[in-house]
Amino acid sequence: MTTATRTTAEADAMRRALELAERGPATGVNPRVGCVILSPDGEVIADGWHRGAGTAHAEVDALDALDPGAARGATAIVTLEPCNHVGRTGPCARALVDAGIARVVYAVADPGPHSAGGAQTLRDAGVDVESGVLADEVEALLEDWLFAARERRPRITVKWASSLDGRVAAADGTSRWITGDHARADVHRRRAAADAIAVGAGTVLADDPALTARDDHGALLEDQPVPVVFGRRPLPEGAALRSHPREPILLAGGDLGADLEELQRRGIRSLFVEEARRSRPRSWPRASSTNCSSTSLPPSSAGLEPRSATSASRPSPTRHDCASPTSCASATTCSSSPGRRTPRPPPQEGRDMFTGIIEELGRVTRVEPRADVVRVTVHGPKVVDGVRHGDSIAVSGVCLTVVDSDAESFSADVMAQTLAMSTLDTVAIDRAVNLERAALVGDRLGGHIVQGHIDGTGEVLQVTPGEAWSVVRFSLPAPLAPLVVDKGSIAVDGVSLTVSAIGDDPDGSWFEVSLIPETLAATTLGTLEAGDRVNLETDVLARHVQRMLRLDTHRALPSSLAEPGGPGSGFSAGDAAPASDSASTTIGGDR
Ligand SMILES: Nc1nc(O)c(N)c(N[C@@H]2O[C@H](COP(=O)(O)O)[C@@H](O)[C@H]2O)n1
């Protein structure tokens, strides 16, 4: 087998192992792990996955499917480093060695203090070991578990509901669910995917929440989070929580660090926090370096009161708010803590690179709302040529992962948050879309580096047709304004464009681009009219610079750059501190 063939076979096997891992339980103390065993010539001879604490680990599950001796000289592909300890089961590293496995490829290292070290044990036994294959995908799958294992405390997700105009509850306090069916279903899905769900005692007294995960008809879902109540006030006799299928955990709430340790000790790895109706989450993230918070977007806001004095006037419905000073890394990503690896966006988001040169004008042929995503099918015979499941295609600038395809079309799932952040929120059959496949190494970089991660949407303010060219003016959301410069690059609906003018009017910022006939004919930009919305992605370089300026320059920059006005710095320390550092901004909002 050539090295290239082996690499391909192993990457394919890791993809399969990842799929197998997903069959395991998403909650609980043990991670979801999958394993595929390849014969020396690259054929799949066995596979397995972990079904939860106390059952066989994925590697042993796979080995058990083989006759004695059949694994000799084989390669084990595992999503997590084989464990090295005796826990509820024996050490996988030893089981692999004993079975005669010659090579092990794993995605992510096991951070467990007792279980880590399997790779070394394997190497010491003469096994060839490689790591890091599909590491980002596995990091995304095991986000909660890895966070908890690394930080020794549960990963917290804070949820609060807010209307599109930034309101949280009816003025008379009557509204319980201000969000629509889609957002509500999303919340119940998140509840079911968490080990525990927490509220304050005040919320229990005021709202009497059931804290169960339910389907559209109110029936209990199979997985139920353990309810956790913080506060000293006792649970009222008739509290709905007393009928919860899981025994509630009651914690004093005075020392959050100690409470989180206690939850970790009790096997809670992910904690879903539902905020009280009338407030945005503040104490949670700050007190605990919470990794993530999220908003739900309801369809209407009538009768609801502003969620805060500062954010009520112009909240952005597109953002993923983050109230923690150290947490939210971008609109779609939540980080752990400083110095830790930042989990990338989930796989559906895609994380390839594009150039902003549109390959084909596609047409939406099907829009299928599902539980927590919308499956969109797009006719695009050119871009589906050779496309495979898992490949990325930018659809009007939004990087999507192909989940299905035929000779003419492909389908991709768009997450609720991506819908909310882009013009895909109004995607409909027959909509024309700009299509570009992910760039390959060696491609000509005709446009600029485009990531397919939308920063926000703009509106067409004016189209000025010329003899051949058209000049189009777009509104620019305030957080994006500093990132757009005259003659700089911007992607509009996925099209790489040079900014020909910028301006900041009292009504807001704007930018203009001049569109050549080729762009007008070959992309959706040719049909734009005043009032149309477009997806905007600012230049990644500008975002990096903004991020650097927001960080403590002495920490973040090489010493030659860190001194105020130092060699090559081009700015003073005073310049480096941004005037406003709103944690709710999507761009660089990770302070
Ligand atoms: N490599 C690997 N494969 C699996 O299938 C696993 N479940 C794990 N888990 C690691 O081992 C710990 C649990 O061990 P016991 O189930 O108690 O024996 C878990 O914390 C992981 O570190 N690893």
GROMACS .gro file of N, CA and C and ligand atoms in nm, residues 29-35 48-61 78-93 96 106 108 110-116 145 149 269, ligand 1:
model
  173
   29VAL      N    1  -2.064   1.034   3.204
   29VAL     CA    2  -1.926   1.061   3.242
   29VAL      C    3  -1.825   1.018   3.136
   30ASN      N    4  -1.865   0.928   3.047
   30ASN     CA    5  -1.770   0.878   2.948
   30ASN      C    6  -1.789   0.946   2.812
   31PRO      N    7  -1.682   0.955   2.736
   31PRO     CA    8  -1.691   1.020   2.604
   31PRO      C    9  -1.752   0.926   2.500
   32ARG      N   10  -1.798   0.985   2.392
   32ARG     CA   11  -1.842   0.905   2.278
   32ARG      C   12  -1.718   0.871   2.195
   33VAL      N   13  -1.693   0.746   2.173
   33VAL     CA   14  -1.572   0.704   2.102
   33VAL      C   15  -1.607   0.597   1.998
   34GLY      N   16  -1.545   0.606   1.882
   34GLY     CA   17  -1.563   0.505   1.778
   34GLY      C   18  -1.428   0.448   1.737
   35CYS      N   19  -1.429   0.328   1.686
   35CYS     CA   20  -1.303   0.263   1.646
   35CYS      C   21  -1.327   0.177   1.521
   48GLY      N   22  -1.633  -0.068   1.609
   48GLY     CA   23  -1.703  -0.070   1.737
   48GLY      C   24  -1.719   0.070   1.792
   49TRP      N   25  -1.800   0.082   1.894
   49TRP     CA   26  -1.817   0.210   1.960
   49TRP      C   27  -1.852   0.191   2.107
   50HIS      N   28  -1.838   0.297   2.182
   50HIS     CA   29  -1.860   0.290   2.326
   50HIS      C   30  -2.004   0.325   2.358
   51ARG      N   31  -2.068   0.241   2.436
   51ARG     CA   32  -2.213   0.260   2.463
   51ARG      C   33  -2.240   0.322   2.599
   52GLY      N   34  -2.138   0.368   2.666
   52GLY     CA   35  -2.159   0.436   2.794
   52GLY      C   36  -2.083   0.368   2.907
   53ALA      N   37  -2.064   0.446   3.017
   53ALA     CA   38  -1.982   0.399   3.130
   53ALA      C   39  -2.021   0.259   3.173
   54GLY      N   40  -1.918   0.176   3.191
   54GLY     CA   41  -1.941   0.040   3.238
   54GLY      C   42  -1.944  -0.061   3.124
   55THR      N   43  -1.959  -0.012   3.000
   55THR     CA   44  -1.958  -0.104   2.886
   55THR      C   45  -1.820  -0.100   2.820
   56ALA      N   46  -1.798  -0.193   2.727
   56ALA     CA   47  -1.666  -0.202   2.662
   56ALA      C   48  -1.630  -0.072   2.592
   57HIS      N   49  -1.505  -0.035   2.598
   57HIS     CA   50  -1.458   0.080   2.522
   57HIS      C   51  -1.459   0.044   2.373
   58ALA      N   52  -1.457   0.149   2.290
   58ALA     CA   53  -1.473   0.129   2.147
   58ALA      C   54  -1.370   0.031   2.090
   59GLU      N   55  -1.245   0.043   2.136
   59GLU     CA   56  -1.138  -0.042   2.083
   59GLU      C   57  -1.167  -0.189   2.115
   60VAL      N   58  -1.209  -0.213   2.239
   60VAL     CA   59  -1.236  -0.350   2.281
   60VAL      C   60  -1.361  -0.402   2.210
   61ASP      N   61  -1.458  -0.316   2.193
   61ASP     CA   62  -1.580  -0.353   2.120
   61ASP      C   63  -1.543  -0.399   1.979
   78VAL      N   64  -0.894   0.521   1.602
   78VAL     CA   65  -0.979   0.552   1.717
   78VAL      C   66  -0.996   0.703   1.729
   79THR      N   67  -1.117   0.746   1.766
   79THR     CA   68  -1.140   0.890   1.775
   79THR      C   69  -1.073   0.952   1.898
   80LEU      N   70  -1.047   0.871   2.002
   80LEU     CA   71  -0.981   0.922   2.122
   80LEU      C   72  -0.859   0.834   2.152
   81GLU      N   73  -0.757   0.896   2.205
   81GLU     CA   74  -0.637   0.820   2.243
   81GLU      C   75  -0.677   0.699   2.328
   82PRO      N   76  -0.629   0.580   2.295
   82PRO     CA   77  -0.664   0.463   2.376
   82PRO      C   78  -0.629   0.486   2.523
   83CYS      N   79  -0.718   0.445   2.610
   83CYS     CA   80  -0.696   0.475   2.752
   83CYS      C   81  -0.588   0.384   2.809
   84ASN      N   82  -0.536   0.427   2.923
   84ASN     CA   83  -0.416   0.364   2.976
   84ASN      C   84  -0.439   0.316   3.119
   85HIS      N   85  -0.566   0.310   3.157
   85HIS     CA   86  -0.593   0.287   3.298
   85HIS      C   87  -0.694   0.175   3.318
   86VAL      N   88  -0.702   0.132   3.442
   86VAL     CA   89  -0.810   0.040   3.477
   86VAL      C   90  -0.916   0.123   3.547
   87GLY      N   91  -1.027   0.143   3.480
   87GLY     CA   92  -1.139   0.214   3.540
   87GLY      C   93  -1.250   0.113   3.563
   88ARG      N   94  -1.362   0.139   3.500
   88ARG     CA   95  -1.469   0.037   3.507
   88ARG      C   96  -1.433  -0.080   3.416
   89THR      N   97  -1.342  -0.052   3.320
   89THR     CA   98  -1.295  -0.157   3.228
   89THR      C   99  -1.143  -0.151   3.224
   90GLY      N  100  -1.082  -0.241   3.149
   90GLY     CA  101  -0.935  -0.246   3.145
   90GLY      C  102  -0.876  -0.146   3.047
   91PRO      N  103  -0.744  -0.133   3.047
   91PRO     CA  104  -0.676  -0.035   2.960
   91PRO      C  105  -0.679  -0.077   2.812
   92CYS      N  106  -0.728   0.012   2.728
   92CYS     CA  107  -0.740  -0.020   2.585
   92CYS      C  108  -0.602  -0.033   2.519
   93ALA      N  109  -0.507   0.051   2.564
   93ALA     CA  110  -0.374   0.047   2.503
   93ALA      C  111  -0.318  -0.095   2.516
   96LEU      N  112  -0.493  -0.346   2.287
   96LEU     CA  113  -0.450  -0.334   2.147
   96LEU      C  114  -0.315  -0.403   2.127
  106TYR      N  115  -0.512   0.793   1.616
  106TYR     CA  116  -0.622   0.851   1.693
  106TYR      C  117  -0.633   1.001   1.663
  108VAL      N  118  -0.779   1.268   1.896
  108VAL     CA  119  -0.757   1.363   2.006
  108VAL      C  120  -0.699   1.290   2.127
  110ASP      N  121  -0.639   1.189   2.510
  110ASP     CA  122  -0.726   1.178   2.629
  110ASP      C  123  -0.668   1.267   2.739
  111PRO      N  124  -0.743   1.370   2.783
  111PRO     CA  125  -0.688   1.459   2.885
  111PRO      C  126  -0.705   1.408   3.028
  112GLY      N  127  -0.768   1.293   3.044
  112GLY     CA  128  -0.794   1.242   3.180
  112GLY      C  129  -0.665   1.215   3.256
  113PRO      N  130  -0.657   1.258   3.383
  113PRO     CA  131  -0.532   1.242   3.459
  113PRO      C  132  -0.493   1.094   3.475
  114HIS      N  133  -0.592   1.005   3.483
  114HIS     CA  134  -0.560   0.863   3.502
  114HIS      C  135  -0.557   0.788   3.370
  115SER      N  136  -0.643   0.829   3.278
  115SER     CA  137  -0.659   0.752   3.155
  115SER      C  138  -0.557   0.789   3.047
  116ALA      N  139  -0.494   0.908   3.057
  116ALA     CA  140  -0.400   0.953   2.953
  116ALA      C  141  -0.275   0.865   2.952
  145TRP      N  142  -1.740   1.707   2.684
  145TRP     CA  143  -1.662   1.610   2.763
  145TRP      C  144  -1.516   1.655   2.773
  149ALA      N  145  -1.314   1.745   3.108
  149ALA     CA  146  -1.196   1.667   3.144
  149ALA      C  147  -1.074   1.758   3.161
  269ARG      N  148  -2.110   1.664   3.334
  269ARG     CA  149  -2.006   1.719   3.246
  269ARG      C  150  -2.057   1.837   3.166
  592LIG     N1  151  -1.006   0.533   2.417
  592LIG     C1  152  -1.125   0.525   2.478
  592LIG     N2  153  -1.223   0.455   2.420
  592LIG     C2  154  -1.341   0.449   2.476
  592LIG     O1  155  -1.438   0.383   2.415
  592LIG     C3  156  -1.365   0.515   2.597
  592LIG     N3  157  -1.488   0.511   2.656
  592LIG     C4  158  -1.258   0.585   2.658
  592LIG     N4  159  -1.276   0.647   2.776
  592LIG     C5  160  -1.170   0.691   2.863
  592LIG     O2  161  -1.166   0.607   2.976
  592LIG     C6  162  -1.238   0.668   3.083
  592LIG     C7  163  -1.347   0.580   3.133
  592LIG     O3  164  -1.297   0.456   3.167
  592LIG     P1  165  -1.394   0.341   3.224
  592LIG     O4  166  -1.509   0.329   3.128
  592LIG     O5  167  -1.436   0.380   3.360
  592LIG     O6  168  -1.309   0.218   3.223
  592LIG     C8  169  -1.294   0.798   3.031
  592LIG     O7  170  -1.289   0.899   3.129
  592LIG     C9  171  -1.199   0.828   2.916
  592LIG     O8  172  -1.082   0.887   2.961
  592LIG     N5  173  -1.140   0.590   2.594
   0.00000   0.00000   0.00000
